[in-house]
Short mmCIF file of C-alpha atoms in Angstrom, two decimals:
data_model
loop_
_atom_site.label_atom_id
_atom_site.label_comp_id
_atom_site.label_asym_id
_atom_site.label_seq_id
_atom_site.Cartn_x
_atom_site.Cartn_y
_atom_site.Cartn_z
CA UNK A 1 -0.15 -0.14 0.12
CA UNK A 2 1.27 3.28 -0.90
CA UNK A 3 2.00 6.17 1.64
CA UNK A 4 -1.17 8.81 2.28
CA UNK A 5 -1.19 11.79 0.72
CA UNK A 6 0.16 14.59 3.01
CA UNK A 7 -3.22 15.95 3.77
CA UNK A 8 -4.20 12.94 5.28
CA UNK A 9 -0.82 12.13 7.19
CA UNK A 10 -1.63 11.24 10.85
CA UNK A 11 0.14 13.03 13.36
CA UNK A 12 2.76 11.27 15.89
CA UNK A 13 2.30 10.92 18.83
CA UNK A 14 3.54 13.21 21.31
CA UNK A 15 7.27 12.55 22.82
CA UNK A 16 7.10 11.38 26.11
CA UNK A 17 8.00 13.24 29.16
CA UNK A 18 11.16 12.82 30.71
CA UNK A 19 10.99 10.82 34.14
CA UNK A 20 11.00 14.10 36.11
CA UNK A 21 7.84 15.53 34.71
CA UNK A 22 5.56 12.20 35.49
CA UNK A 23 3.17 12.28 38.02
CA UNK A 24 2.45 9.24 40.05
CA UNK A 25 -0.48 7.59 41.15
CA UNK A 26 1.05 7.85 44.82
CA UNK A 27 1.70 11.09 44.67
CA UNK A 28 -2.10 12.42 43.24
CA UNK A 29 -3.65 10.30 45.29
CA UNK A 30 -1.59 11.82 48.66
CA UNK A 31 -2.46 15.82 46.80
CA UNK A 32 -6.49 14.29 47.26
CA UNK A 33 -5.74 13.09 51.05
CA UNK A 34 -4.16 16.88 51.55
CA UNK A 35 -6.50 18.55 49.91
CA UNK A 36 -9.77 16.77 52.10
CA UNK A 37 -7.98 17.13 54.73
CA UNK A 38 -7.82 20.89 54.14
CA UNK A 39 -11.29 21.16 53.15
CA UNK A 40 -12.07 19.29 56.64
CA UNK A 41 -10.16 22.20 58.51
CA UNK A 42 -12.75 24.41 57.00
CA UNK A 43 -15.63 22.38 57.41
CA UNK A 44 -14.29 22.37 61.32
CA UNK A 45 -14.22 25.87 61.79
CA UNK A 46 -16.08 27.34 59.79
CA UNK A 47 -18.38 29.83 62.21
CA UNK A 48 -21.82 28.59 61.58
CA UNK A 49 -23.20 31.90 63.38
CA UNK A 50 -21.77 34.00 60.79
CA UNK A 51 -22.45 32.00 58.23
CA UNK A 52 -26.09 32.06 59.22
CA UNK A 53 -26.05 35.96 59.76
CA UNK A 54 -24.85 36.08 55.94
CA UNK A 55 -27.47 33.93 54.67
CA UNK A 56 -30.35 35.76 56.63
CA UNK A 57 -29.39 38.96 55.02
CA UNK A 58 -29.24 37.64 51.42
CA UNK A 59 -32.74 36.11 52.19
CA UNK A 60 -34.01 39.24 52.92
CA UNK A 61 -32.19 41.20 50.54
CA UNK A 62 -35.00 44.04 48.80
CA UNK A 63 -33.10 44.83 45.92
CA UNK A 64 -30.19 43.02 43.87
CA UNK A 65 -27.32 40.70 45.74
CA UNK A 66 -23.86 41.97 43.58
CA UNK A 67 -20.87 39.92 44.03
CA UNK A 68 -17.36 41.19 43.08
CA UNK A 69 -13.97 39.99 43.19
CA UNK A 70 -10.22 39.99 41.70
CA UNK A 71 -8.55 37.07 39.70
CA UNK A 72 -10.35 33.55 41.28
CA UNK A 73 -12.07 35.09 43.31
CA UNK A 74 -13.43 37.25 40.73
CA UNK A 75 -14.49 33.91 38.68
CA UNK A 76 -16.21 32.34 42.18
CA UNK A 77 -18.27 35.27 42.92
CA UNK A 78 -19.42 35.51 39.35
CA UNK A 79 -20.21 31.71 39.51
CA UNK A 80 -21.93 32.26 42.89
CA UNK A 81 -23.85 35.08 41.39
CA UNK A 82 -25.10 32.64 38.14
CA UNK A 83 -26.10 30.27 40.81
CA UNK A 84 -28.49 32.79 42.61
CA UNK A 85 -30.00 33.94 39.08
CA UNK A 86 -30.79 30.17 38.08
CA UNK A 87 -32.79 29.82 41.23
CA UNK A 88 -35.12 32.60 40.75
CA UNK A 89 -32.66 35.46 42.87
CA UNK A 90 -32.00 38.61 41.49
CA UNK A 91 -28.28 38.76 41.12
CA UNK A 92 -25.21 40.00 39.13
CA UNK A 93 -21.71 40.35 39.17
CA UNK A 94 -20.16 43.61 39.50
CA UNK A 95 -16.54 44.05 38.13
CA UNK A 96 -14.56 46.25 40.10
CA UNK A 97 -12.57 48.05 37.48
CA UNK A 98 -15.98 48.61 35.66
CA UNK A 99 -18.13 49.63 38.63
CA UNK A 100 -15.31 52.16 38.60
CA UNK A 101 -15.92 53.60 35.10
CA UNK A 102 -19.79 53.82 35.38
CA UNK A 103 -21.40 50.48 36.17
CA UNK A 104 -21.54 51.05 39.78
CA UNK A 105 -24.72 52.89 38.09
CA UNK A 106 -26.87 49.89 38.85
CA UNK A 107 -26.14 49.76 42.58
CA UNK A 108 -28.96 51.12 44.75
CA UNK A 109 -29.65 51.32 48.65
CA UNK A 110 -31.57 48.27 48.30
CA UNK A 111 -28.91 46.38 47.35
CA UNK A 112 -26.24 44.26 48.77
CA UNK A 113 -22.74 44.05 47.60
CA UNK A 114 -20.50 40.51 48.37
CA UNK A 115 -16.89 41.15 47.62
CA UNK A 116 -14.84 37.89 47.91
CA UNK A 117 -10.89 38.09 48.59
CA UNK A 118 -8.72 35.47 50.15
CA UNK A 119 -6.54 38.01 51.97
CA UNK A 120 -9.03 40.99 52.19
CA UNK A 121 -6.54 43.42 51.23
CA UNK A 122 -7.08 43.48 47.60
CA UNK A 123 -6.46 46.79 46.32
CA UNK A 124 -9.21 47.22 43.11
CA UNK A 125 -11.98 45.92 46.08
CA UNK A 126 -10.87 48.48 48.99
CA UNK A 127 -11.24 50.80 46.39
CA UNK A 128 -14.71 50.31 45.36
CA UNK A 129 -15.56 50.40 49.25
CA UNK A 130 -16.04 54.35 49.42
CA UNK A 131 -18.18 54.56 46.32
CA UNK A 132 -20.37 51.13 47.02
CA UNK A 133 -20.83 53.30 50.54
CA UNK A 134 -22.02 56.10 48.56
CA UNK A 135 -24.63 54.60 46.70
CA UNK A 136 -25.57 53.18 50.24
CA UNK A 137 -25.44 49.62 49.40
CA UNK A 138 -25.22 47.41 52.21
CA UNK A 139 -21.25 45.77 52.09
CA UNK A 140 -20.16 42.06 53.01
CA UNK A 141 -16.74 40.95 52.63
CA UNK A 142 -16.02 37.01 52.40
CA UNK A 143 -12.52 36.63 53.59
CA UNK A 144 -9.67 33.98 54.81
CA UNK A 145 -7.10 36.30 56.75
CA UNK A 146 -8.07 37.37 59.83
CA UNK A 147 -8.56 41.24 60.63
CA UNK A 148 -7.97 42.43 57.11
CA UNK A 149 -8.43 46.28 55.70
CA UNK A 150 -11.59 44.99 54.03
CA UNK A 151 -13.22 43.22 57.09
CA UNK A 152 -12.82 46.32 58.81
CA UNK A 153 -14.24 48.55 56.03
CA UNK A 154 -17.97 46.37 55.17
CA UNK A 155 -20.95 46.21 57.01
CA UNK A 156 -20.53 42.26 57.78
CA UNK A 157 -17.54 39.88 57.58
CA UNK A 158 -17.41 36.07 57.20
CA UNK A 159 -14.80 34.86 57.73
CA UNK A 160 -13.87 31.04 55.56
CA UNK A 161 -11.09 29.32 57.63
CA UNK A 162 -7.89 28.49 55.65
CA UNK A 163 -5.60 26.12 56.85
CA UNK A 164 -3.29 26.35 53.71
CA UNK A 165 -3.28 25.85 49.78
CA UNK A 166 -2.73 22.65 48.35
CA UNK A 167 0.37 24.56 46.45
CA UNK A 168 3.36 23.39 47.88
CA UNK A 169 4.44 27.30 48.08
CA UNK A 170 1.27 27.67 49.77
CA UNK A 171 0.67 30.66 47.13
CA UNK A 172 -1.29 29.28 43.97
CA UNK A 173 -5.55 29.46 45.31
CA UNK A 174 -6.18 26.51 44.89
CA UNK A 175 -7.79 25.42 48.25
CA UNK A 176 -8.96 29.34 49.35
CA UNK A 177 -11.38 28.97 45.69
CA UNK A 178 -12.39 25.59 46.72
CA UNK A 179 -13.91 26.70 50.14
CA UNK A 180 -15.44 30.04 48.91
CA UNK A 181 -16.97 27.72 45.96
CA UNK A 182 -18.59 25.38 48.64
CA UNK A 183 -19.54 28.13 50.67
CA UNK A 184 -21.36 30.15 48.19
CA UNK A 185 -23.17 27.65 46.59
CA UNK A 186 -24.34 25.70 49.94
CA UNK A 187 -25.62 29.03 50.61
CA UNK A 188 -27.46 29.52 47.35
CA UNK A 189 -28.97 25.99 48.40
CA UNK A 190 -30.15 26.96 51.70
CA UNK A 191 -31.61 30.15 49.76
CA UNK A 192 -33.23 27.79 47.58
CA UNK A 193 -35.27 25.50 50.67
CA UNK A 194 -36.01 29.07 52.39
CA UNK A 195 -37.70 30.05 49.26
CA UNK A 196 -39.29 26.85 49.03
CA UNK A 197 -38.55 26.84 44.69
CA UNK A 198 -40.53 24.05 43.14
CA UNK A 199 -39.03 21.62 40.68
CA UNK A 200 -41.32 23.83 38.15
CA UNK A 201 -40.34 27.43 39.04
CA UNK A 202 -36.71 25.55 38.99
CA UNK A 203 -37.51 24.35 35.19
CA UNK A 204 -38.74 27.52 34.15
CA UNK A 205 -35.03 29.02 34.90
CA UNK A 206 -33.85 26.20 32.48
CA UNK A 207 -35.67 25.78 29.73
CA UNK A 208 -33.08 24.83 27.10
CA UNK A 209 -31.24 22.41 29.18
CA UNK A 210 -32.48 18.50 30.01
CA UNK A 211 -33.82 19.15 33.84
CA UNK A 212 -35.85 21.90 32.06
CA UNK A 213 -37.20 20.11 29.36
CA UNK A 214 -38.04 16.95 30.92
CA UNK A 215 -40.43 19.24 33.72
CA UNK A 216 -41.33 21.75 31.21
CA UNK A 217 -42.27 19.44 27.94
CA UNK A 218 -45.60 18.05 27.72
CA UNK A 219 -46.90 15.31 24.97
CA UNK A 220 -48.31 17.69 23.04
CA UNK A 221 -45.33 19.86 22.67
CA UNK A 222 -43.29 16.96 20.91
CA UNK A 223 -45.95 14.85 19.29
CA UNK A 224 -46.57 14.42 15.65
CA UNK A 225 -50.19 15.37 14.39
CA UNK A 226 -52.71 15.57 11.88
CA UNK A 227 -50.80 14.98 8.25
CA UNK A 228 -47.96 13.43 9.96
CA UNK A 229 -49.86 10.59 11.60
CA UNK A 230 -49.61 7.25 9.57
CA UNK A 231 -53.27 6.01 9.82
CA UNK A 232 -55.57 3.74 8.37
CA UNK A 233 -59.00 2.01 8.68
CA UNK A 234 -59.19 -1.56 9.82
CA UNK A 235 -60.90 -2.89 6.69
CA UNK A 236 -57.40 -1.70 4.59
CA UNK A 237 -55.43 -4.52 3.07
CA UNK A 238 -51.96 -4.70 4.89
CA UNK A 239 -50.41 -4.58 1.62
CA UNK A 240 -51.63 -1.65 0.61
CA UNK A 241 -50.52 0.18 3.70
CA UNK A 242 -47.00 -0.29 3.31
CA UNK A 243 -46.19 3.01 1.96
CA UNK A 244 -47.82 4.66 4.77
CA UNK A 245 -46.21 2.14 7.03
CA UNK A 246 -42.82 3.89 5.98
CA UNK A 247 -43.34 6.56 5.01
CA UNK A 248 -44.25 8.67 7.97
CA UNK A 249 -41.08 7.49 10.06
CA UNK A 250 -42.93 6.30 13.22
CA UNK A 251 -42.51 2.47 12.42
CA UNK A 252 -46.42 1.72 12.62
CA UNK A 253 -49.55 2.26 11.70
CA UNK A 254 -52.66 3.95 14.07
CA UNK A 255 -55.52 2.27 13.04
CA UNK A 256 -58.96 4.62 13.40
CA UNK A 257 -62.67 4.48 12.64
CA UNK A 258 -64.67 7.21 10.86
CA UNK A 259 -64.49 9.66 14.03
CA UNK A 260 -61.18 8.99 14.47
CA UNK A 261 -61.67 7.03 17.41
CA UNK A 262 -57.87 4.59 17.74
CA UNK A 263 -58.90 0.91 17.43
CA UNK A 264 -55.09 -0.61 17.63
CA UNK A 265 -52.06 -0.29 15.93
CA UNK A 266 -49.85 -2.25 13.39
CA UNK A 267 -46.09 -1.90 13.74
CA UNK A 268 -42.92 -2.93 11.54
CA UNK A 269 -42.77 -5.94 13.95
CA UNK A 270 -46.31 -7.06 13.28
CA UNK A 271 -45.80 -7.04 9.23
CA UNK A 272 -42.65 -9.20 10.12
CA UNK A 273 -44.32 -11.63 11.93
CA UNK A 274 -47.28 -11.45 10.23
CA UNK A 275 -45.22 -12.43 6.96
CA UNK A 276 -44.02 -15.25 8.76
CA UNK A 277 -46.68 -17.03 9.99
CA UNK A 278 -49.00 -16.30 6.70
CA UNK A 279 -46.67 -16.46 3.61
CA UNK A 280 -48.82 -15.52 1.06
CA UNK A 281 -52.09 -14.79 2.56
CA UNK A 282 -50.93 -11.55 4.31
CA UNK A 283 -51.89 -10.71 0.57
CA UNK A 284 -55.62 -10.68 2.12
CA UNK A 285 -54.86 -9.93 5.25
CA UNK A 286 -56.47 -6.85 6.67
CA UNK A 287 -55.00 -4.25 8.83
CA UNK A 288 -57.56 -5.00 11.86
CA UNK A 289 -57.40 -8.82 11.21
CA UNK A 290 -53.52 -8.10 12.84
CA UNK A 291 -53.64 -5.24 14.50
CA UNK A 292 -52.91 -4.73 18.56
CA UNK A 293 -56.66 -3.65 19.96
CA UNK A 294 -54.86 -2.82 23.60
CA UNK A 295 -51.94 -0.44 22.22
CA UNK A 296 -50.04 1.58 25.15
CA UNK A 297 -51.47 5.11 25.04
CA UNK A 298 -50.74 8.67 26.15
CA UNK A 299 -52.86 12.01 26.67
CA UNK A 300 -51.35 15.06 25.48
CA UNK A 301 -51.34 17.21 28.77
CA UNK A 302 -48.92 14.32 30.50
CA UNK A 303 -45.07 15.20 30.74
CA UNK A 304 -43.44 14.36 28.25
CA UNK A 305 -40.48 12.61 30.27
CA UNK A 306 -43.43 10.23 31.37
CA UNK A 307 -44.27 9.33 27.43
CA UNK A 308 -40.36 7.81 27.70
CA UNK A 309 -40.94 5.87 31.01
CA UNK A 310 -43.81 4.48 29.69
CA UNK A 311 -42.11 3.40 26.47
CA UNK A 312 -39.52 1.84 28.69
CA UNK A 313 -41.61 0.04 30.83
CA UNK A 314 -42.17 -4.01 31.13
CA UNK A 315 -43.13 -6.39 29.63
CA UNK A 316 -41.47 -4.79 26.80
CA UNK A 317 -40.07 -1.30 25.49
CA UNK A 318 -42.00 0.30 22.91
CA UNK A 319 -41.07 3.23 20.11
CA UNK A 320 -44.27 5.34 20.13
CA UNK A 321 -46.78 6.12 21.49
CA UNK A 322 -50.78 7.20 20.05
CA UNK A 323 -51.34 9.99 22.02
CA UNK A 324 -55.22 10.38 22.73
CA UNK A 325 -57.91 12.81 24.31
CA UNK A 326 -60.47 11.40 26.74
CA UNK A 327 -62.83 10.20 24.16
CA UNK A 328 -60.19 7.78 22.82
CA UNK A 329 -60.10 10.20 19.82
CA UNK A 330 -56.64 10.01 18.30
CA UNK A 331 -54.81 13.34 17.82
CA UNK A 332 -51.03 12.55 17.63
CA UNK A 333 -48.18 10.18 18.33
CA UNK A 334 -45.33 10.41 20.40
CA UNK A 335 -42.13 8.63 18.48
CA UNK A 336 -38.83 7.78 21.14
CA UNK A 337 -36.53 9.37 18.59
CA UNK A 338 -38.47 12.39 18.65
CA UNK A 339 -38.55 12.46 22.51
CA UNK A 340 -34.66 12.08 22.25
CA UNK A 341 -34.32 14.32 19.44
CA UNK A 342 -35.62 17.24 21.89
CA UNK A 343 -33.29 16.56 24.35
CA UNK A 344 -35.15 14.45 27.24
#
């Protein structure tokens, strides 16, 4: 075989790292154990009264809860703000740099500003304090170094106990940011519970995600209807309905009467079984003679996720469900392929 054209040459594998750059399983295990110890230190030494005061202050907020921070702490602050927004709580991230160039105009006396800083000496946040104070906002610092300037300048301080960073130099903020995230997200869930947020309310804030779709989408939102339905009458010959069986992409025929009441279903699987059992006699058989008179069905207002569960339930899975109203009138069909395509 000749060589591949230059454009199709496969890339060479990356060169192996020198011996001193390898990471052993033991080293990695020890690092995880060390980080676990640092996190345990945080949990064991956190002042719950401070955490509760912080949580209740956020819960009683009449305005927007702003979060701010610089560097890695800024990323954490932004993420916690987004978590609150996803729970239906008014929140936003306020960049300390942009705030000093006009964005502080969003701040009002009804708002809370939460400032995340490991050291409590971040210059950008300290410069922001008098400006935020002038707007009348309530200021809260979340820090890990005791007796810091930021804590002294704010109305409330929450101390996050930090034993040390996992970094061998005790410099890279990898443990401090972890406890910031744990603290902020735990408080968010506490607020979620206190506000009695329901699954439906949560889903309404996540309409494009799988969680939201499973809690919002109903069968009528994802079903095929009208001209998309592969319908036939019970007196129709099976062989005359082969085109209808295949062209609608549902893998079945929906057998109806003159008033569009569902009488049964006939699947491509039924076709194979009938052909095997009847041979040439299949040319004389009607759909009504061989259809399933007791198919699984579902209503249009059922949740789409319920339709998927019904398809997968014993004794054997099915690929579709006819959708009927209370009068057994056929109004649609929901397919497993359609549910998957909808992201469920």
